[in-house]
Amino acid sequence: MTQKNAPTIKDVAREAGVAVGTVSKVINGRSVREPYRRKVEEAIRKLNYEVNTYARGLKLQKSNLIALIIPNTINPFFAAFADYIEEALYQRGYKLLLCCADGDPDKEVSYLTMATQNKVDGIIALTYSDIGNDIADDLPIVVFDRFFDNHVIPRVASDNFSGGCLAVEKLLEFGCRHPVYIRFHSIFPGESDKRRDGYLHACRKHGLEPDFLDEVDSPEALSMMRKFLQEHKRPDGSLTFDGVFAHTDYHGYMFLNLLREEGYRVPEDVQIIGFDGIRKFGGENESLFVSSICQPVRQLAAKCVELVLAEDRADIPSLTLLPVRYEYGGTTKKEKK
Amino acid sequence: MTQKNAPTIKDVAREAGVAVGTVSKVINGRSVREPYRRKVEEAIRKLNYEVNTYARGLKLQKSNLIALIIPNTINPFFAAFADYIEEALYQRGYKLLLCCADGDPDKEVSYLTMATQNKVDGIIALTYSDIGNDIADDLPIVVFDRFFDNHVIPRVASDNFSGGCLAVEKLLEFGCRHPVYIRFHSIFPGESDKRRDGYLHACRKHGLEPDFLDEVDSPEALSMMRKFLQEHKRPDGSLTFDGVFAHTDYHGYMFLNLLREEGYRVPEDVQIIGFDGIRKFGGENESLFVSSICQPVRQLAAKCVELVLAEDRADIPSLTLLPVRYEYGGTTKKEKK
DNA sequence: CTGTTAGCGCTTTCAC
DNA sequence: GTGAAAGCGCTAACAG
């Protein structure tokens, strides 16, 4: 219970000397004749009245609440995504219910169930659980990146394929001859799998032999990278590759540290391009951890909000891809002017 | 509107062949005789019934929703705080309404007003706006760090004074002779101001002359640091200080980059200790940006939740301080064993 | 145009 | 113990 005696629409009506219906109309912006409207507005101000969202929600079956299901807000990419989602929702008069479901499918399902029956008007999900079967058909939902084969759910993602191509193109442009790809992926299918396709496509186009590490993400990632590195050392200690496209900035940064530990120079000996565009301390003006293919997080979030709130669900594309861009982050040779 | 025809308590009652009151009791865990209880539970499962939170909220004036007002989730400290708040709330059956109010007092006040009248059961606020006057007296609210002189609001914070002392103690322990303090603070009073007191206290204790930069945080911070650095250079290029206690890790990291740009070695020439304990990519196992006095973010969040949900508001301490700890982050000389 | 009123789904007396 | 019914605050349909 928040306020014991919050004024109700009745109090306002009494104060203003009008009927509740009139007050309701004023509140909801319906046309009300001038002397009445003014009296009501005065009464509202005087009593400091605010609509009770529960009563309204009960009546309208609408909450103006959107649930965001996300693994966590610790990861800087998710954190930025959540921030921009909140911003876009607020602009449209919606509030954000935040659900961090990290590694807990039960928690995701619990939010999904709650959402299905009531409480929220829609869901934006960035999830790595297998929740396909728990998604109600008639609930507005938009997913980021993930693909569910058992439901037709509108998806929003970055153009990962182009991003994969772009990473290779950039590495070649900066002088690399042998770019490798280091990938640690989720076990669930999603658009980010296309980074791999982009890499392969670009290699084929340039007549390069693809060479990559492709594993399920796990705590073993570091040791797998270490092994990969050892296997690509020539007897003289030099490496058989001179460019790395990392599946994420995080993995790129791990690999960067590994290379430096082993005495290799970045970007002189090896250049690295990651994916995501994570900035130190999160700030938009801060530097990147590694040169990167940046996802347009703000635009992605805005698009998710736009789609989840769309009037006509039938008009929503089943897949929306937004463009990525390359940005220098210290692990590539500077672009030639 | 979420689900058009979600089953109601009436449907369940009909299905089970009992009265709605009985169903309500089962739902709310009141005692109901066995054959009835079983029939009701079966009906609930069969219809996939879930309570309508609006109806319940309207009746009970309770939402099981707590609003978190925070500048943003981009800053890693805030992001972690939000994450742990969500975790603690979820464990207690509450949901989190996230409000990122960055630089927008109107938005904060709008959330505050909303919360005052209805909708949420309490507020946890980490704010740098002047909202003291908009806080209702009877709404459960807990603030992190901030001090409002016009309201008695329970506050939770890290033990910043001890943290300030600890930073100096550590710098001295690692061989520094002249630790300076670099502070960029908010214009609003809060517990983090005590870092300064801790620094001064430790200097006095060790007979050191305090030397510090103390400015309001702004985009000029970097150039102020640069100026500070120039002013502390001796003719031979060496510095008059050999240790830096930075008000935050962020500022510590800025100063680190500045020092390295100018050719000084960290930690050989100058050691740096920041404050907060921000980790790269946010992960609990990741490394710090700089050696730091770490705030116990998870515990701070848990404490805020505990207090905002406390049964008896009269029992809540007006100030709760949690201990900080030092952690190595590459910008100090390693501890001697 | 304004005023009256039913009823959204739930909880909680209060009879039984 | 269970069942019936009032009413939380709001909106919208309908009557005036």
XYZ file of C-alpha atoms (C1' of nucleotides) in Angstrom:
706
model
C 0.000 0.000 0.000
C 1.430 3.306 -0.917
C -0.752 6.208 0.030
C -3.504 5.449 2.475
C -5.900 8.125 1.448
C -5.003 9.042 -2.062
C -7.816 11.130 -3.502
C -10.043 9.300 -5.944
C -11.931 10.455 -8.946
C -14.930 10.796 -6.628
C -13.127 13.269 -4.415
C -12.196 15.292 -7.441
C -15.779 15.236 -8.679
C -17.093 16.395 -5.311
C -14.453 19.100 -5.045
C -15.208 20.352 -8.522
C -18.936 19.944 -8.160
C -19.274 17.721 -11.222
C -19.927 14.059 -11.925
C -17.236 11.405 -12.005
C -17.805 10.819 -15.682
C -16.827 14.374 -16.380
C -13.662 14.027 -14.380
C -12.828 10.848 -16.238
C -13.231 12.648 -19.510
C -10.965 15.457 -18.454
C -8.351 12.990 -17.324
C -8.492 11.137 -20.595
C -8.474 14.209 -22.779
C -11.985 13.865 -24.076
C -13.812 17.079 -24.893
C -15.393 18.797 -21.900
C -16.909 22.289 -21.929
C -14.777 25.057 -20.598
C -16.107 26.046 -17.190
C -16.308 22.362 -16.199
C -12.909 21.455 -17.502
C -11.310 24.289 -15.599
C -13.037 23.405 -12.374
C -11.958 19.792 -12.697
C -8.378 20.709 -13.446
C -8.302 22.982 -10.450
C -9.688 20.282 -8.198
C -7.103 17.821 -9.498
C -4.327 20.219 -8.733
C -5.731 21.149 -5.378
C -6.141 17.551 -4.233
C -2.948 16.470 -5.929
C -4.930 13.755 -7.596
C -3.365 11.058 -9.732
C -5.140 8.189 -11.437
C -4.941 4.852 -9.746
C -3.247 2.645 -12.258
C -4.708 -0.499 -10.762
C -8.266 0.580 -11.184
C -7.499 1.730 -14.678
C -5.564 -1.420 -15.461
C -8.367 -3.571 -14.164
C -10.889 -1.780 -16.288
C -8.824 -1.451 -19.412
C -6.741 -4.583 -19.134
C -3.802 -2.384 -19.879
C -0.850 -1.519 -17.744
C 1.450 0.687 -19.769
C 4.151 -1.645 -18.603
C 6.539 -3.516 -20.864
C 8.711 -6.286 -19.509
C 12.297 -6.531 -20.624
C 13.737 -9.982 -20.184
C 17.491 -9.848 -20.357
C 20.240 -12.043 -18.922
C 21.600 -9.257 -16.722
C 22.551 -5.615 -16.700
C 26.153 -6.311 -15.764
C 27.262 -7.043 -19.288
C 27.792 -3.625 -20.855
C 25.930 -4.498 -24.021
C 22.857 -5.605 -22.121
C 23.192 -2.630 -19.814
C 23.154 -0.197 -22.709
C 20.296 -2.043 -24.328
C 18.231 -1.824 -21.147
C 18.998 1.847 -20.773
C 17.886 2.694 -24.290
C 14.802 0.519 -23.999
C 13.803 2.431 -20.895
C 14.377 5.709 -22.671
C 12.290 4.755 -25.694
C 9.489 3.381 -23.538
C 9.349 6.432 -21.328
C 8.997 8.682 -24.345
C 5.895 6.773 -25.318
C 4.400 6.815 -21.859
C 5.346 3.281 -20.938
C 7.213 1.998 -17.932
C 9.798 -0.730 -17.840
C 9.595 -3.873 -15.783
C 13.093 -5.269 -15.644
C 13.729 -8.976 -15.456
C 17.276 -10.216 -15.245
C 17.017 -13.913 -15.881
C 20.653 -14.919 -16.027
C 20.898 -18.652 -16.401
C 17.513 -19.231 -14.868
C 14.943 -20.459 -17.390
C 12.419 -20.804 -14.579
C 12.674 -17.125 -13.918
C 12.152 -16.326 -17.570
C 9.157 -18.586 -17.756
C 7.788 -17.067 -14.594
C 7.946 -13.619 -16.151
C 6.531 -14.924 -19.373
C 3.588 -16.512 -17.601
C 2.935 -13.426 -15.595
C 3.044 -11.388 -18.731
C 0.780 -13.713 -20.605
C -2.041 -13.521 -18.139
C -1.868 -9.886 -17.230
C 0.266 -7.191 -15.799
C 2.373 -6.192 -18.781
C 1.341 -5.079 -22.225
C 4.231 -6.621 -24.017
C 7.609 -8.245 -23.768
C 10.996 -7.506 -25.200
C 13.234 -10.499 -24.751
C 16.941 -10.927 -25.098
C 17.233 -14.464 -23.942
C 19.432 -17.489 -24.092
C 16.950 -19.976 -22.765
C 14.601 -22.265 -24.556
C 11.404 -20.432 -23.900
C 9.782 -20.897 -27.277
C 7.051 -23.126 -25.904
C 6.109 -20.761 -23.150
C 5.314 -17.845 -25.363
C 1.651 -17.048 -25.703
C 0.483 -16.440 -29.232
C -1.489 -13.317 -28.574
C 0.978 -11.405 -26.434
C 2.993 -8.669 -28.106
C 6.547 -9.868 -27.948
C 9.707 -8.941 -29.765
C 12.941 -10.817 -29.427
C 16.432 -9.538 -29.949
C 18.729 -11.748 -31.970
C 17.237 -15.118 -31.012
C 15.420 -17.375 -33.413
C 12.650 -19.696 -32.259
C 11.684 -22.356 -34.712
C 8.412 -23.149 -33.043
C 6.899 -19.678 -33.053
C 6.707 -16.798 -35.430
C 8.049 -14.003 -33.284
C 9.207 -10.679 -34.657
C 12.967 -10.452 -34.363
C 15.248 -7.464 -34.275
C 18.989 -7.757 -34.700
C 22.062 -6.174 -36.140
C 23.100 -7.093 -39.626
C 25.553 -9.686 -38.416
C 26.331 -11.073 -41.827
C 27.443 -7.708 -43.120
C 29.321 -7.223 -39.880
C 31.262 -10.431 -40.451
C 32.104 -9.367 -43.982
C 33.045 -5.878 -42.846
C 35.427 -7.208 -40.220
C 37.334 -9.194 -42.829
C 37.279 -6.357 -45.343
C 38.709 -3.984 -42.764
C 41.435 -6.397 -41.690
C 42.458 -6.850 -45.317
C 42.299 -3.116 -45.935
C 44.687 -2.602 -43.019
C 47.161 -5.020 -44.463
C 46.235 -8.419 -43.036
C 46.819 -11.472 -45.203
C 45.514 -14.218 -42.969
C 42.531 -13.255 -40.845
C 41.199 -15.915 -38.499
C 37.863 -15.985 -36.704
C 37.434 -16.774 -33.042
C 33.948 -17.653 -32.050
C 32.343 -18.698 -28.789
C 28.647 -18.963 -29.260
C 25.488 -19.758 -27.364
C 23.848 -23.126 -27.942
C 20.716 -21.336 -29.110
C 20.333 -20.224 -32.695
C 20.242 -16.520 -33.405
C 21.227 -13.833 -35.814
C 24.679 -13.526 -34.323
C 25.450 -16.886 -35.923
C 25.576 -14.961 -39.176
C 28.853 -13.368 -38.193
C 30.388 -16.661 -39.078
C 28.654 -16.734 -42.451
C 29.909 -13.223 -43.118
C 33.451 -14.252 -42.304
C 33.246 -17.294 -44.562
C 31.662 -15.295 -47.335
C 34.392 -12.665 -47.259
C 37.108 -15.303 -47.204
C 35.629 -16.987 -50.253
C 35.323 -13.698 -52.052
C 38.988 -12.925 -51.490
C 40.184 -16.445 -52.105
C 41.326 -16.928 -48.525
C 41.375 -20.197 -46.682
C 39.027 -19.816 -43.672
C 40.631 -20.666 -40.371
C 38.708 -20.434 -37.177
C 37.985 -21.533 -33.679
C 34.301 -22.307 -33.216
C 33.175 -23.487 -29.830
C 30.297 -23.222 -27.424
C 30.942 -20.417 -24.985
C 32.082 -21.659 -21.602
C 34.590 -20.971 -18.856
C 37.054 -22.961 -20.969
C 37.108 -20.237 -23.608
C 40.406 -18.860 -22.397
C 42.218 -22.180 -22.463
C 40.764 -22.935 -25.881
C 42.134 -19.650 -27.137
C 45.474 -20.477 -25.622
C 45.474 -23.823 -27.389
C 44.449 -22.178 -30.655
C 47.326 -19.768 -30.293
C 49.849 -22.544 -29.677
C 48.625 -24.446 -32.702
C 49.159 -21.424 -34.911
C 52.742 -20.799 -33.908
C 55.437 -21.539 -36.422
C 58.688 -23.106 -35.193
C 60.297 -19.659 -35.209
C 57.571 -18.316 -32.922
C 55.812 -16.242 -35.526
C 52.125 -16.755 -36.078
C 50.378 -18.178 -39.124
C 47.738 -15.451 -38.883
C 47.993 -11.689 -38.719
C 44.397 -10.711 -38.145
C 41.693 -11.800 -35.732
C 37.970 -11.313 -36.047
C 36.580 -12.017 -32.602
C 32.955 -12.970 -32.117
C 32.591 -10.303 -29.433
C 34.669 -7.470 -28.040
C 34.924 -9.454 -24.858
C 36.573 -12.365 -26.591
C 38.659 -9.995 -28.662
C 39.928 -8.355 -25.515
C 40.720 -11.737 -23.967
C 42.668 -12.676 -27.040
C 44.420 -9.328 -27.027
C 45.666 -9.923 -23.499
C 46.729 -13.436 -24.427
C 48.746 -12.203 -27.392
C 50.445 -9.499 -25.351
C 51.233 -11.984 -22.599
C 52.979 -14.096 -25.185
C 54.947 -11.127 -26.431
C 53.142 -10.409 -29.656
C 52.458 -6.811 -30.542
C 48.982 -5.593 -31.354
C 48.302 -4.116 -33.845
C 51.832 -4.409 -35.291
C 52.038 -8.222 -35.461
C 48.388 -9.052 -35.186
C 45.323 -6.872 -35.648
C 42.080 -7.558 -33.847
C 38.514 -6.586 -34.630
C 35.764 -7.510 -32.202
C 32.016 -7.188 -32.381
C 29.535 -5.188 -30.284
C 31.203 -1.843 -29.703
C 31.588 -2.064 -25.925
C 33.038 1.079 -24.394
C 35.088 1.416 -21.272
C 32.880 2.577 -18.405
C 29.987 2.448 -20.849
C 30.096 6.107 -21.831
C 29.272 7.028 -25.378
C 32.425 9.107 -25.616
C 34.711 6.557 -24.059
C 37.137 4.434 -26.006
C 36.521 0.869 -27.117
C 38.275 -2.140 -25.644
C 39.226 -3.253 -29.129
C 38.573 -2.079 -32.667
C 35.103 -3.290 -33.331
C 32.081 -3.814 -35.500
C 29.654 -1.713 -33.477
C 26.033 -2.631 -33.029
C 23.656 0.338 -33.102
C 22.356 -0.372 -29.619
C 20.200 2.696 -29.273
C 18.523 2.149 -32.618
C 18.050 -1.540 -31.884
C 16.344 -0.710 -28.623
C 14.157 1.932 -30.245
C 13.146 -0.527 -32.936
C 12.206 -3.172 -30.380
C 10.032 -0.661 -28.573
C 8.430 0.517 -31.786
C 7.536 -3.023 -32.773
C 6.311 -4.234 -29.413
C 3.959 -1.260 -29.228
C 2.838 -1.451 -32.833
C -0.904 -1.128 -33.299
C -1.250 -3.776 -35.916
C 0.776 -6.851 -35.194
C 0.179 -8.131 -38.684
C 2.264 -5.323 -40.138
C 5.375 -6.214 -38.196
C 8.249 -7.668 -40.198
C 9.314 -11.022 -38.856
C 12.912 -9.895 -39.055
C 14.393 -6.405 -38.856
C 18.121 -5.978 -39.372
C 19.928 -2.755 -38.531
C 23.284 -1.768 -39.997
C 26.567 -2.009 -38.108
C 29.686 0.075 -38.518
C 33.383 -0.282 -37.948
C 35.140 1.802 -35.327
C 38.783 2.078 -34.429
C 39.656 0.909 -30.942
C 43.425 0.617 -30.810
C 43.871 -2.938 -32.075
C 44.047 -2.181 -35.768
C 46.401 -0.096 -37.831
C 44.924 3.338 -38.352
C 42.888 3.863 -41.477
C 44.805 5.489 -44.259
C 43.292 8.781 -45.165
C -4.586 -5.617 -23.002
C -2.674 -8.780 -22.697
C -4.825 -11.880 -22.781
C -8.347 -11.390 -23.994
C -9.992 -14.198 -22.133
C -7.742 -15.006 -19.257
C -9.628 -17.231 -16.847
C -10.858 -15.497 -13.712
C -11.379 -16.700 -10.232
C -15.006 -17.254 -11.210
C -14.068 -19.649 -13.967
C -11.930 -21.568 -11.550
C -14.763 -21.688 -9.027
C -17.202 -22.989 -11.623
C -14.734 -25.534 -12.922
C -14.012 -26.779 -9.418
C -17.614 -26.587 -8.312
C -16.871 -24.341 -5.352
C -17.404 -20.699 -4.434
C -15.031 -17.931 -5.393
C -14.179 -17.276 -1.770
C -12.813 -20.777 -1.504
C -10.677 -20.304 -4.571
C -9.344 -17.061 -3.152
C -8.358 -18.841 0.028
C -6.534 -21.549 -1.849
C -4.686 -18.950 -3.880
C -3.656 -17.082 -0.805
C -2.658 -20.133 1.163
C -5.404 -19.956 3.722
C -6.645 -23.239 5.170
C -9.170 -25.066 3.006
C -10.368 -28.622 3.545
C -8.730 -31.282 1.494
C -11.240 -32.392 -1.126
C -11.980 -28.767 -1.949
C -8.409 -27.647 -2.048
C -7.505 -30.417 -4.445
C -10.383 -29.665 -6.760
C -9.454 -26.005 -6.838
C -5.828 -26.704 -7.524
C -6.778 -29.006 -10.340
C -9.054 -26.404 -11.866
C -6.312 -23.795 -11.627
C -3.902 -26.044 -13.426
C -6.454 -27.086 -15.986
C -7.453 -23.534 -16.868
C -3.911 -22.256 -16.510
C -5.266 -19.628 -14.198
C -3.152 -16.796 -12.826
C -4.297 -14.018 -10.536
C -4.953 -10.697 -12.142
C -2.555 -8.354 -10.459
C -4.667 -5.316 -11.215
C -7.699 -6.597 -9.459
C -5.557 -7.653 -6.557
C -3.680 -4.390 -6.562
C -6.880 -2.421 -6.634
C -8.277 -4.337 -3.725
C -5.153 -4.491 -1.659
C -3.528 -1.234 -2.669
C -0.387 -3.248 -3.176
C 1.551 -3.935 -6.308
C 4.604 -5.960 -5.380
C 6.471 -3.477 -7.482
C 9.445 -1.442 -6.320
C 10.738 1.438 -8.387
C 14.454 1.919 -8.759
C 15.393 5.452 -9.687
C 18.915 5.558 -11.001
C 20.744 7.891 -13.372
C 21.298 5.167 -15.965
C 22.378 1.578 -16.398
C 25.270 2.479 -18.662
C 27.630 3.328 -15.850
C 28.939 -0.043 -14.659
C 28.427 0.755 -11.015
C 24.788 1.648 -11.548
C 24.368 -1.330 -13.840
C 25.622 -3.723 -11.192
C 23.524 -2.032 -8.552
C 20.387 -2.413 -10.674
C 21.176 -6.033 -11.356
C 21.579 -6.910 -7.701
C 18.502 -4.927 -6.732
C 16.484 -6.941 -9.212
C 17.917 -10.150 -7.848
C 17.121 -9.279 -4.246
C 13.621 -8.109 -5.107
C 12.821 -11.193 -7.122
C 13.818 -13.420 -4.238
C 11.232 -11.698 -2.107
C 8.501 -11.868 -4.703
C 8.801 -8.301 -5.881
C 9.266 -6.936 -9.351
C 11.426 -4.053 -10.407
C 10.234 -0.955 -12.184
C 13.301 0.651 -13.671
C 13.577 4.398 -14.032
C 16.683 5.845 -15.600
C 16.455 9.526 -14.883
C 19.794 10.766 -16.156
C 19.938 14.498 -15.883
C 16.185 14.843 -15.943
C 14.748 15.940 -12.598
C 11.311 16.089 -14.177
C 11.497 12.427 -14.931
C 12.516 11.652 -11.377
C 9.716 13.727 -9.994
C 7.289 12.088 -12.372
C 8.275 8.675 -11.048
C 8.172 9.937 -7.524
C 4.679 11.320 -7.955
C 3.468 8.181 -9.591
C 4.918 6.175 -6.789
C 3.457 8.383 -4.124
C -0.082 8.000 -5.288
C -0.091 4.373 -6.220
C 1.448 1.808 -8.463
C 4.618 0.954 -6.563
C 5.099 -0.184 -3.008
C 8.373 1.552 -2.476
C 11.279 3.375 -4.023
C 14.990 2.876 -4.026
C 16.678 5.986 -5.282
C 20.200 6.661 -6.409
C 19.803 10.186 -7.538
C 21.683 13.345 -8.222
C 18.738 15.659 -8.449
C 17.152 17.826 -5.859
C 14.061 15.804 -5.220
C 13.865 16.202 -1.470
C 10.700 18.244 -1.637
C 8.889 15.778 -3.822
C 9.202 12.872 -1.494
C 6.023 11.885 0.260
C 6.392 11.229 3.935
C 4.517 7.982 4.069
C 6.052 6.199 1.105
C 8.701 3.581 1.793
C 11.838 5.006 0.269
C 15.513 4.286 0.689
C 18.237 6.348 -0.871
C 21.718 5.288 -1.765
C 24.489 7.667 -0.783
C 22.538 10.904 -1.014
C 21.673 13.102 1.911
C 18.550 15.238 1.969
C 18.468 17.878 4.628
C 14.745 18.436 4.394
C 13.579 14.888 4.953
C 14.506 12.017 7.166
C 15.071 9.287 4.643
C 16.869 6.056 5.395
C 20.200 6.063 3.654
C 22.456 3.216 2.640
C 26.034 3.734 1.558
C 29.527 2.349 1.664
C 31.783 3.380 4.476
C 33.384 6.098 2.424
C 35.358 7.591 5.269
C 37.088 4.297 5.991
C 37.573 3.877 2.259
C 39.380 7.203 2.062
C 41.607 6.241 4.972
C 42.226 2.805 3.536
C 43.306 4.225 0.194
C 45.963 6.356 1.861
C 47.053 3.547 4.175
C 47.507 1.233 1.230
C 49.438 3.786 -0.807
C 51.769 4.356 2.131
C 52.091 0.632 2.723
C 53.179 0.208 -0.893
C 55.868 2.810 -0.513
C 54.260 6.119 -1.435
C 55.454 9.226 0.361
C 53.226 11.868 -1.166
C 49.716 10.691 -1.953
C 47.408 13.240 -3.550
C 43.653 13.083 -3.897
C 41.767 13.796 -7.084
C 38.127 14.467 -6.617
C 35.310 15.361 -8.981
C 32.091 15.425 -7.097
C 28.401 16.003 -7.587
C 26.926 19.266 -6.365
C 24.605 17.323 -4.089
C 25.734 16.249 -0.653
C 26.147 12.547 -0.013
C 28.166 9.959 1.783
C 30.758 9.836 -0.957
C 31.895 13.259 0.243
C 33.393 11.382 3.175
C 36.117 9.975 0.958
C 37.671 13.369 1.210
C 37.395 13.379 4.993
C 39.006 9.955 5.081
C 41.885 11.176 2.949
C 42.395 14.234 5.144
C 42.155 12.178 8.303
C 44.784 9.711 7.125
C 47.100 12.514 6.041
C 46.824 14.138 9.439
C 47.455 10.858 11.172
C 50.647 10.296 9.223
C 51.773 13.895 9.363
C 51.395 14.387 5.630
C 50.533 17.644 3.946
C 47.213 17.080 2.099
C 47.340 17.971 -1.572
C 44.341 17.588 -3.744
C 42.216 18.592 -6.670
C 38.619 19.140 -5.640
C 36.187 20.210 -8.315
C 32.626 19.751 -9.394
C 32.426 16.948 -11.926
C 32.075 18.216 -15.474
C 33.336 17.630 -18.976
C 36.302 19.791 -17.997
C 37.551 17.115 -15.615
C 40.188 15.912 -18.042
C 41.679 19.325 -18.647
C 41.651 20.060 -14.927
C 43.599 16.865 -14.347
C 46.029 17.877 -17.039
C 46.522 21.230 -15.373
C 46.966 19.580 -11.975
C 49.603 17.340 -13.458
C 51.508 20.229 -14.987
C 51.469 22.098 -11.716
C 53.001 19.145 -9.916
C 55.926 18.719 -12.246
C 59.357 19.647 -10.988
C 61.776 21.355 -13.353
C 63.432 17.996 -14.015
C 60.113 16.496 -15.098
C 59.633 14.355 -12.014
C 56.426 14.677 -10.051
C 55.919 16.039 -6.556
C 53.584 13.160 -5.774
C 53.997 9.414 -6.069
C 50.512 8.205 -5.217
C 47.019 9.122 -6.320
C 43.772 8.424 -4.591
C 41.090 8.996 -7.205
C 37.530 9.745 -6.224
C 36.299 7.017 -8.579
C 37.834 4.287 -10.698
C 36.698 6.233 -13.700
C 38.721 9.264 -12.731
C 41.581 7.051 -11.670
C 41.616 5.445 -15.074
C 41.527 8.835 -16.772
C 44.471 9.940 -14.713
C 46.288 6.697 -15.446
C 46.000 7.318 -19.174
C 47.122 10.884 -18.698
C 50.216 9.811 -16.771
C 51.134 7.193 -19.340
C 50.626 9.662 -22.159
C 53.129 11.911 -20.443
C 55.594 9.092 -20.108
C 55.229 8.316 -16.420
C 55.178 4.689 -15.382
C 52.349 3.273 -13.289
C 52.796 1.791 -10.751
C 56.596 2.321 -10.789
C 56.621 6.140 -10.692
C 53.096 6.753 -9.490
C 50.621 4.403 -7.886
C 46.883 4.876 -8.264
C 43.981 3.722 -6.158
C 40.459 4.436 -7.307
C 37.110 3.922 -5.671
C 34.140 1.720 -6.655
C 35.645 -1.523 -7.889
C 34.491 -1.332 -11.511
C 35.428 -4.395 -13.524
C 36.102 -4.654 -17.197
C 33.033 -5.962 -18.985
C 31.316 -5.977 -15.613
C 32.010 -9.628 -14.804
C 32.706 -10.542 -11.215
C 35.806 -12.427 -12.258
C 37.154 -9.760 -14.554
C 39.998 -7.484 -13.665
C 39.662 -3.962 -12.372
C 40.526 -0.872 -14.391
C 42.683 0.354 -11.533
C 43.542 -0.804 -8.036
C 40.544 0.212 -6.040
C 38.591 0.584 -2.875
C 35.694 -1.679 -3.808
C 32.152 -0.985 -2.787
C 30.174 -4.089 -1.821
C 27.579 -3.510 -4.518
C 25.642 -6.712 -4.017
C 25.381 -6.205 -0.284
C 24.453 -2.564 -0.724
C 21.653 -3.553 -3.070
C 20.449 -6.288 -0.757
C 20.418 -3.855 2.147
C 18.389 -1.316 0.196
C 15.843 -3.973 -0.636
C 15.714 -5.208 2.928
C 15.068 -1.717 4.221
C 12.541 -0.635 1.642
C 10.486 -3.748 2.354
C 10.843 -3.569 6.119
C 7.609 -4.090 7.996
C 8.173 -1.440 10.568
C 9.569 1.752 9.161
C 10.310 3.040 12.624
C 12.961 0.371 13.118
C 15.005 1.408 10.117
C 18.345 3.063 10.844
C 18.590 6.458 9.236
C 22.042 5.558 7.989
C 23.532 2.171 7.179
C 27.188 1.971 6.183
C 28.698 -1.152 4.663
C 32.414 -1.916 4.690
C 34.658 -1.496 1.662
C 37.802 -3.402 0.800
C 40.960 -2.833 -1.165
C 41.660 -4.849 -4.293
C 44.666 -4.922 -6.544
C 44.040 -3.739 -10.075
C 47.427 -3.246 -11.670
C 48.116 0.344 -10.657
C 49.761 -0.344 -7.319
C 52.841 -2.259 -6.358
C 51.894 -5.760 -5.346
C 51.305 -6.382 -1.688
C 54.245 -7.864 0.095
C 53.403 -11.242 1.442
C -22.926 17.964 -24.117
C -23.189 15.918 -18.748
C -24.608 12.602 -15.043
C -25.534 7.867 -13.577
C -24.294 3.415 -13.179
C -22.626 -1.345 -14.258
C -18.860 -3.998 -13.772
C -13.578 -5.150 -14.562
C -11.377 -9.508 -10.833
C -10.239 -9.738 -6.584
C -10.430 -10.038 -1.234
C -12.906 -10.032 2.799
C -16.405 -9.593 5.884
C -20.412 -11.893 7.459
C -24.043 -15.243 7.445
C -24.598 -19.979 7.429
C -15.382 -24.888 7.973
C -17.943 -22.645 3.085
C -20.702 -19.309 0.147
C -22.731 -14.761 -0.985
C -22.030 -10.150 -1.646
C -19.944 -5.576 -1.042
C -16.690 -2.631 -2.858
C -11.612 -1.144 -4.220
C -11.240 3.262 -8.460
C -11.893 3.505 -12.838
C -14.143 3.729 -17.727
C -17.758 3.567 -20.980
C -22.354 2.843 -22.200
C -26.480 4.933 -21.822
C -29.993 8.013 -20.306
C -31.097 12.766 -19.736
